[in-house]
mmCIF file of C-alpha atoms in Angstrom:
data_model
loop_
_atom_site.group_PDB
_atom_site.id
_atom_site.type_symbol
_atom_site.label_atom_id
_atom_site.label_comp_id
_atom_site.label_asym_id
_atom_site.label_seq_id
_atom_site.Cartn_x
_atom_site.Cartn_y
_atom_site.Cartn_z
ATOM 1 C CA MET A 186 -19.464 -29.609 36.778
ATOM 2 C CA GLU A 187 -19.952 -27.274 33.921
ATOM 3 C CA ILE A 188 -19.078 -23.611 33.401
ATOM 4 C CA ARG A 189 -21.353 -21.311 31.677
ATOM 5 C CA MET A 190 -20.653 -17.319 30.895
ATOM 6 C CA ALA A 191 -23.355 -15.329 31.795
ATOM 7 C CA GLU A 192 -25.627 -13.762 28.650
ATOM 8 C CA PRO A 193 -24.678 -9.956 28.220
ATOM 9 C CA ALA A 194 -27.957 -8.049 28.777
ATOM 10 C CA ASP A 195 -29.765 -6.496 25.285
ATOM 11 C CA GLU A 196 -28.766 -3.231 26.431
ATOM 12 C CA VAL A 197 -25.113 -3.944 26.410
ATOM 13 C CA LYS A 198 -25.322 -6.406 23.174
ATOM 14 C CA ASN A 199 -27.360 -3.136 21.597
ATOM 15 C CA ARG A 200 -24.320 -0.426 22.537
ATOM 16 C CA PHE A 201 -22.013 -2.834 21.377
ATOM 17 C CA GLY A 202 -23.558 -2.830 18.344
ATOM 18 C CA ILE A 203 -23.591 0.696 17.785
ATOM 19 C CA VAL A 204 -20.234 1.150 18.780
ATOM 20 C CA VAL A 205 -18.913 -1.506 16.016
ATOM 21 C CA ASP A 206 -21.179 0.137 13.502
ATOM 22 C CA ALA A 207 -19.558 3.314 14.550
ATOM 23 C CA VAL A 208 -15.968 1.914 14.217
ATOM 24 C CA LYS A 209 -17.060 0.131 10.552
ATOM 25 C CA THR A 210 -18.011 3.943 9.484
ATOM 26 C CA ALA A 211 -14.805 5.856 10.651
ATOM 27 C CA PHE A 212 -12.483 2.887 9.198
ATOM 28 C CA HIS A 213 -14.425 3.021 5.761
ATOM 29 C CA TRP A 214 -14.314 6.996 5.319
ATOM 30 C CA GLY A 215 -10.877 7.398 6.693
ATOM 31 C CA PHE A 216 -8.842 4.526 5.396
ATOM 32 C CA ILE A 217 -8.277 6.528 1.668
ATOM 33 C CA PRO A 218 -7.747 10.022 3.513
ATOM 34 C CA GLY A 219 -5.691 8.772 6.364
ATOM 35 C CA VAL A 220 -3.394 6.991 3.647
ATOM 36 C CA ILE A 221 -2.998 10.123 1.736
ATOM 37 C CA TYR A 222 -2.648 11.899 4.715
ATOM 38 C CA LEU A 223 0.548 9.753 5.624
ATOM 39 C CA GLY A 224 1.649 9.897 2.018
ATOM 40 C CA PHE A 225 2.121 13.358 2.239
ATOM 41 C CA LYS A 226 3.405 13.332 6.083
ATOM 42 C CA MET A 227 6.530 10.945 5.091
ATOM 43 C CA GLY A 228 7.087 12.915 2.435
ATOM 44 C CA PRO A 229 8.338 11.333 -1.334
ATOM 45 C CA ASP A 230 11.420 8.719 -1.790
ATOM 46 C CA PRO A 231 14.846 9.829 -2.529
ATOM 47 C CA GLY A 232 15.088 10.738 -5.990
ATOM 48 C CA MET A 233 11.313 11.572 -6.570
ATOM 49 C CA PRO A 234 9.697 14.432 -7.655
ATOM 50 C CA PRO A 235 7.959 16.734 -4.513
ATOM 51 C CA PHE A 236 4.304 16.015 -3.558
ATOM 52 C CA SER A 237 1.809 18.570 -3.968
ATOM 53 C CA LEU A 238 -2.013 18.897 -4.074
ATOM 54 C CA SER A 239 -1.987 19.327 -8.117
ATOM 55 C CA SER A 240 -0.008 16.240 -8.652
ATOM 56 C CA LEU A 241 -2.158 14.062 -6.417
ATOM 57 C CA LEU A 242 -5.357 15.348 -8.357
ATOM 58 C CA TRP A 243 -4.053 15.580 -11.732
ATOM 59 C CA GLN A 244 -1.630 12.427 -12.578
#
């Protein structure tokens, strides 16, 4: 006796593809800003100069 999984409907496959594309796009565009945000939120290590937007842009 062989157990086979049911094939998902074409509409389910299409919606899953749309969701995967949206997640990939959000990760692609949000990774670096997220890292910068977390760096500013955590603050500098002890002994390092404080962060500012100008220090991020000009050094």
